[in-house]
mmCIF file of C-alpha atoms in Angstrom:
data_model
loop_
_atom_site.group_PDB
_atom_site.id
_atom_site.type_symbol
_atom_site.label_atom_id
_atom_site.label_comp_id
_atom_site.label_asym_id
_atom_site.label_seq_id
_atom_site.Cartn_x
_atom_site.Cartn_y
_atom_site.Cartn_z
ATOM 1 C CA THR A 1 -3.247 12.093 13.401
ATOM 2 C CA GLN A 2 -6.035 14.443 12.429
ATOM 3 C CA LEU A 3 -4.620 17.793 11.345
ATOM 4 C CA LEU A 4 -7.922 19.667 11.006
ATOM 5 C CA GLU A 5 -10.279 20.114 13.941
ATOM 6 C CA GLN A 6 -13.812 21.445 13.706
ATOM 7 C CA SER A 7 -16.015 22.798 16.450
ATOM 8 C CA PRO A 8 -18.602 22.329 17.601
ATOM 9 C CA GLN A 9 -19.142 18.747 16.525
ATOM 10 C CA PHE A 10 -22.931 19.110 16.772
ATOM 11 C CA LEU A 11 -25.117 22.206 16.750
ATOM 12 C CA SER A 12 -28.891 22.451 17.034
ATOM 13 C CA ILE A 13 -30.486 25.875 16.752
ATOM 14 C CA GLN A 14 -33.836 27.525 16.083
ATOM 15 C CA GLU A 15 -34.673 29.041 12.731
ATOM 16 C CA GLY A 16 -33.598 32.675 12.585
ATOM 17 C CA GLU A 17 -30.631 32.352 14.939
ATOM 18 C CA ASN A 18 -27.050 33.160 13.975
ATOM 19 C CA LEU A 19 -24.192 30.695 14.352
ATOM 20 C CA THR A 20 -20.468 30.307 13.799
ATOM 21 C CA VAL A 21 -18.530 27.106 13.237
ATOM 22 C CA TYR A 22 -14.773 26.826 13.363
ATOM 23 C CA CYS A 23 -12.011 24.956 11.589
ATOM 24 C CA ASN A 24 -8.586 24.930 13.269
ATOM 25 C CA SER A 25 -5.184 23.460 12.660
ATOM 26 C CA SER A 26 -1.575 23.822 13.747
ATOM 27 C CA SER A 27 -0.585 23.506 10.081
ATOM 28 C CA VAL A 28 -0.515 26.196 7.424
ATOM 29 C CA PHE A 29 -2.700 25.636 4.376
ATOM 30 C CA SER A 30 -2.301 27.080 0.907
ATOM 31 C CA SER A 31 -6.068 27.105 0.491
ATOM 32 C CA LEU A 32 -9.101 26.044 2.451
ATOM 33 C CA GLN A 33 -12.510 24.923 1.293
ATOM 34 C CA TRP A 34 -15.885 24.541 2.954
ATOM 35 C CA TYR A 35 -18.334 21.876 1.810
ATOM 36 C CA ARG A 36 -21.893 21.093 2.878
ATOM 37 C CA GLN A 37 -23.122 17.520 2.867
ATOM 38 C CA GLU A 38 -26.798 16.643 3.131
ATOM 39 C CA PRO A 39 -27.905 13.228 4.405
ATOM 40 C CA GLY A 40 -27.446 10.533 1.785
ATOM 41 C CA GLU A 41 -25.520 12.779 -0.591
ATOM 42 C CA GLY A 42 -21.919 13.653 -1.347
ATOM 43 C CA PRO A 43 -20.350 16.946 -0.176
ATOM 44 C CA VAL A 44 -20.902 20.044 -2.315
ATOM 45 C CA LEU A 45 -18.369 22.874 -2.418
ATOM 46 C CA LEU A 46 -19.511 26.173 -0.860
ATOM 47 C CA VAL A 47 -16.367 28.290 -1.078
ATOM 48 C CA THR A 48 -12.591 28.282 -1.479
ATOM 49 C CA VAL A 49 -10.361 30.801 0.342
ATOM 50 C CA VAL A 50 -6.705 31.203 -0.568
ATOM 51 C CA THR A 51 -5.425 34.448 0.999
ATOM 52 C CA GLY A 52 -4.750 34.972 4.701
ATOM 53 C CA GLY A 53 -7.392 37.300 6.164
ATOM 54 C CA GLU A 54 -9.719 36.773 3.216
ATOM 55 C CA VAL A 55 -13.457 37.140 3.807
ATOM 56 C CA LYS A 56 -16.015 35.779 1.353
ATOM 57 C CA LYS A 57 -19.771 36.121 1.483
ATOM 58 C CA LEU A 58 -22.289 33.795 -0.070
ATOM 59 C CA LYS A 59 -25.772 35.191 0.659
ATOM 60 C CA ARG A 60 -26.255 34.551 4.429
ATOM 61 C CA LEU A 61 -22.941 32.689 4.779
ATOM 62 C CA THR A 62 -19.690 34.491 5.610
ATOM 63 C CA PHE A 63 -16.366 32.658 5.406
ATOM 64 C CA GLN A 64 -13.102 33.909 6.856
ATOM 65 C CA PHE A 65 -9.585 32.563 6.432
ATOM 66 C CA GLY A 66 -7.251 33.335 9.323
ATOM 67 C CA ASP A 67 -4.323 35.699 8.814
ATOM 68 C CA ALA A 68 -1.844 32.881 9.403
ATOM 69 C CA ARG A 69 -3.788 30.529 7.080
ATOM 70 C CA LYS A 70 -4.193 27.965 9.883
ATOM 71 C CA ASP A 71 -7.852 28.427 10.686
ATOM 72 C CA SER A 72 -11.181 29.420 9.232
ATOM 73 C CA SER A 73 -14.703 30.211 10.335
ATOM 74 C CA LEU A 74 -18.132 29.992 8.786
ATOM 75 C CA HIS A 75 -20.845 32.334 10.043
ATOM 76 C CA ILE A 76 -24.494 31.841 9.103
ATOM 77 C CA THR A 77 -26.951 34.675 9.618
ATOM 78 C CA ALA A 78 -30.636 33.957 10.241
ATOM 79 C CA ALA A 79 -30.307 30.206 9.826
ATOM 80 C CA GLN A 80 -33.008 28.366 7.911
ATOM 81 C CA PRO A 81 -34.019 24.685 7.900
ATOM 82 C CA GLY A 82 -32.417 24.373 4.457
ATOM 83 C CA ASP A 83 -29.044 25.068 6.076
ATOM 84 C CA THR A 84 -29.248 21.739 7.909
ATOM 85 C CA GLY A 85 -26.359 19.455 7.034
ATOM 86 C CA LEU A 86 -22.781 18.461 7.743
ATOM 87 C CA TYR A 87 -20.272 21.258 7.181
ATOM 88 C CA LEU A 88 -16.800 20.063 6.281
ATOM 89 C CA CYS A 89 -13.665 22.106 5.993
ATOM 90 C CA ALA A 90 -10.839 20.862 3.799
ATOM 91 C CA GLY A 91 -7.322 22.231 3.662
ATOM 92 C CA ALA A 92 -4.728 21.909 0.948
ATOM 93 C CA GLN A 93 -1.144 21.845 2.176
ATOM 94 C CA GLY A 94 0.623 21.879 -1.153
ATOM 95 C CA THR A 95 -0.168 23.355 -4.485
ATOM 96 C CA SER A 96 -1.914 20.291 -5.872
ATOM 97 C CA TYR A 97 -5.248 18.889 -4.823
ATOM 98 C CA ASP A 98 -3.878 15.547 -3.741
ATOM 99 C CA LYS A 99 -2.714 17.023 -0.462
ATOM 100 C CA VAL A 100 -6.204 18.016 0.730
ATOM 101 C CA ILE A 101 -7.167 17.002 4.268
ATOM 102 C CA PHE A 102 -10.755 16.985 5.521
ATOM 103 C CA GLY A 103 -11.906 17.857 9.012
ATOM 104 C CA PRO A 104 -14.456 15.672 10.868
ATOM 105 C CA GLY A 105 -17.307 18.103 10.220
ATOM 106 C CA THR A 106 -19.909 20.059 12.162
ATOM 107 C CA SER A 107 -23.404 18.617 12.043
ATOM 108 C CA LEU A 108 -25.927 21.472 11.997
ATOM 109 C CA SER A 109 -29.629 21.064 12.624
ATOM 110 C CA VAL A 110 -31.914 24.078 12.166
ATOM 111 C CA ILE A 111 -35.290 23.565 13.775
ATOM 112 C CA PRO A 112 -38.299 25.335 12.210
ATOM 113 C CA ASP B 1 -24.767 19.672 -15.242
ATOM 114 C CA VAL B 2 -21.621 18.070 -13.899
ATOM 115 C CA LYS B 3 -21.971 14.563 -12.648
ATOM 116 C CA VAL B 4 -20.113 11.908 -10.693
ATOM 117 C CA THR B 5 -22.043 8.656 -10.540
ATOM 118 C CA GLN B 6 -21.383 5.757 -8.196
ATOM 119 C CA SER B 7 -22.753 2.399 -9.224
ATOM 120 C CA SER B 8 -24.595 1.571 -5.986
ATOM 121 C CA ARG B 9 -26.144 3.572 -3.150
ATOM 122 C CA TYR B 10 -26.282 0.618 -0.759
ATOM 123 C CA LEU B 11 -24.331 -2.620 -0.769
ATOM 124 C CA VAL B 12 -24.248 -5.581 1.623
ATOM 125 C CA LYS B 13 -21.408 -8.080 1.244
ATOM 126 C CA ARG B 14 -20.085 -11.023 3.211
ATOM 127 C CA THR B 15 -16.695 -11.187 4.891
ATOM 128 C CA GLY B 16 -14.065 -12.456 2.457
ATOM 129 C CA GLU B 17 -15.927 -11.432 -0.694
ATOM 130 C CA LYS B 18 -14.233 -9.407 -3.419
ATOM 131 C CA VAL B 19 -16.093 -6.117 -3.790
ATOM 132 C CA PHE B 20 -16.037 -3.668 -6.695
ATOM 133 C CA LEU B 21 -17.189 -0.062 -6.329
ATOM 134 C CA GLU B 22 -17.490 1.795 -9.612
ATOM 135 C CA CYS B 23 -17.372 5.527 -10.249
ATOM 136 C CA VAL B 24 -17.926 7.415 -13.505
ATOM 137 C CA GLN B 25 -17.519 11.148 -14.181
ATOM 138 C CA ASP B 26 -18.660 13.035 -17.266
ATOM 139 C CA MET B 27 -16.564 16.188 -16.846
ATOM 140 C CA ASP B 28 -13.293 15.048 -18.492
ATOM 141 C CA HIS B 29 -11.474 15.581 -15.171
ATOM 142 C CA GLU B 30 -7.908 14.356 -14.804
ATOM 143 C CA ASN B 31 -8.064 13.678 -11.059
ATOM 144 C CA MET B 32 -10.244 11.073 -9.395
ATOM 145 C CA PHE B 33 -10.367 10.062 -5.744
ATOM 146 C CA TRP B 34 -11.803 7.472 -3.405
ATOM 147 C CA TYR B 35 -12.558 8.433 0.205
ATOM 148 C CA ARG B 36 -14.220 6.654 3.070
ATOM 149 C CA GLN B 37 -16.301 8.589 5.569
ATOM 150 C CA ASP B 38 -16.800 7.437 9.146
ATOM 151 C CA PRO B 39 -18.528 9.364 11.960
ATOM 152 C CA GLY B 40 -16.159 11.733 13.734
ATOM 153 C CA LEU B 41 -13.277 10.999 11.382
ATOM 154 C CA GLY B 42 -14.172 13.086 8.345
ATOM 155 C CA LEU B 43 -13.201 11.959 4.871
ATOM 156 C CA ARG B 44 -10.062 9.865 4.631
ATOM 157 C CA LEU B 45 -8.321 9.416 1.302
ATOM 158 C CA ILE B 46 -7.864 5.808 0.186
ATOM 159 C CA TYR B 47 -6.411 6.230 -3.310
ATOM 160 C CA PHE B 48 -6.303 8.851 -6.001
ATOM 161 C CA SER B 49 -5.465 8.908 -9.690
ATOM 162 C CA TYR B 50 -4.209 11.883 -11.685
ATOM 163 C CA ASP B 51 -4.290 10.200 -15.092
ATOM 164 C CA VAL B 52 -5.334 7.014 -16.857
ATOM 165 C CA LYS B 53 -3.498 3.991 -15.454
ATOM 166 C CA MET B 54 -1.832 6.196 -12.811
ATOM 167 C CA LYS B 55 -2.596 5.780 -9.111
ATOM 168 C CA GLU B 56 -1.217 6.985 -5.806
ATOM 169 C CA LYS B 57 -1.850 5.700 -2.295
ATOM 170 C CA GLY B 58 -3.728 7.952 0.047
ATOM 171 C CA ASP B 59 -3.739 7.825 3.832
ATOM 172 C CA ILE B 60 -5.457 4.444 4.310
ATOM 173 C CA PRO B 61 -4.770 2.188 1.278
ATOM 174 C CA GLU B 62 -4.452 -1.087 3.192
ATOM 175 C CA GLY B 63 -7.001 -3.659 2.083
ATOM 176 C CA TYR B 64 -7.913 -1.720 -1.061
ATOM 177 C CA SER B 65 -6.771 -1.478 -4.666
ATOM 178 C CA VAL B 66 -7.903 0.671 -7.582
ATOM 179 C CA SER B 67 -8.132 0.572 -11.344
ATOM 180 C CA ARG B 68 -8.312 3.383 -13.888
ATOM 181 C CA GLU B 69 -8.369 1.994 -17.394
ATOM 182 C CA LYS B 70 -10.354 4.915 -18.858
ATOM 183 C CA LYS B 71 -10.288 8.595 -17.952
ATOM 184 C CA GLU B 72 -13.924 8.694 -16.899
ATOM 185 C CA ARG B 73 -13.952 5.566 -14.738
ATOM 186 C CA PHE B 74 -12.250 4.857 -11.405
ATOM 187 C CA SER B 75 -12.879 1.592 -9.583
ATOM 188 C CA LEU B 76 -12.222 0.723 -5.948
ATOM 189 C CA ILE B 77 -11.628 -2.936 -5.138
ATOM 190 C CA LEU B 78 -11.826 -4.610 -1.760
ATOM 191 C CA GLU B 79 -9.828 -7.777 -2.341
ATOM 192 C CA SER B 80 -11.277 -9.606 0.683
ATOM 193 C CA ALA B 81 -13.922 -7.582 2.467
ATOM 194 C CA SER B 82 -13.758 -7.341 6.245
ATOM 195 C CA THR B 83 -16.210 -5.941 8.783
ATOM 196 C CA ASN B 84 -13.936 -2.961 9.525
ATOM 197 C CA GLN B 85 -14.444 -1.873 5.926
ATOM 198 C CA THR B 86 -18.100 -1.156 6.626
ATOM 199 C CA SER B 87 -18.347 2.536 5.792
ATOM 200 C CA MET B 88 -19.618 5.221 3.428
ATOM 201 C CA TYR B 89 -17.449 5.372 0.305
ATOM 202 C CA LEU B 90 -17.272 8.583 -1.704
ATOM 203 C CA CYS B 91 -15.799 9.066 -5.146
ATOM 204 C CA ALA B 92 -14.737 12.525 -6.350
ATOM 205 C CA SER B 93 -13.169 14.104 -9.403
ATOM 206 C CA SER B 94 -11.454 17.414 -10.091
ATOM 207 C CA LEU B 95 -9.568 19.332 -12.723
ATOM 208 C CA ARG B 96 -5.796 19.263 -12.418
ATOM 209 C CA LYS B 97 -5.047 22.833 -11.414
ATOM 210 C CA TYR B 98 -3.374 24.488 -8.483
ATOM 211 C CA ARG B 99 -4.806 26.125 -5.390
ATOM 212 C CA GLY B 100 -8.365 25.408 -4.691
ATOM 213 C CA THR B 101 -9.607 23.228 -7.504
ATOM 214 C CA GLU B 102 -13.151 22.121 -6.763
ATOM 215 C CA ALA B 103 -13.893 18.495 -6.043
ATOM 216 C CA PHE B 104 -17.171 17.078 -7.322
ATOM 217 C CA PHE B 105 -18.468 14.165 -5.301
ATOM 218 C CA GLY B 106 -20.732 11.259 -6.107
ATOM 219 C CA GLN B 107 -23.720 10.430 -3.921
ATOM 220 C CA GLY B 108 -21.816 7.804 -1.971
ATOM 221 C CA THR B 109 -22.034 4.052 -1.506
ATOM 222 C CA ARG B 110 -22.919 2.792 1.939
ATOM 223 C CA LEU B 111 -21.186 -0.576 2.218
ATOM 224 C CA THR B 112 -22.002 -3.049 4.981
ATOM 225 C CA VAL B 113 -19.792 -6.106 5.409
ATOM 226 C CA VAL B 114 -21.402 -8.867 7.457
#
């Protein structure tokens, strides 16, 4: 049973557009992470959120952790071709890393 | 620069072969992990290790074993490879700390079992 759902599964947009991808669960997480994975490479951590309602910004990327710590969103402003990749959310249910669960990912393609 | 290195990028093996996937990290991390990644399923944890010679089963350990004889090296073993083990395998390491420790991933090994 997959505990983390991500939507949309695929997204193709033009350069300069804004987009939001979502990570949802019925479970509560102690922390949530977003990774980006480029083709042929391993995932790279973008951000970790730990407090319900927390908002973090990383240049054109804005991450939000839901108040109930069950969901998260990633908003990209003025997308660029370099943003292309698979975006994975990962939730930790305990206090140690070994309880991390990954979502299936959103595959983003930004067309020049 | 931190680094997790997997021994092969691409591997083709025959059904029934014993397969070894090697992973080395240079960050002195306590935790090491093996995941497999399949389209639409995300990353699924096979095994993890939180110390030398220590190992714990993940969500899908069947058909796999692991070895951690040294802190920097974590090996995944397919005792008798089968076609349903064709997948992308990712190794990761992290510091042992609570709440949001960062995982560093290798570049992945794409294994095909024929």
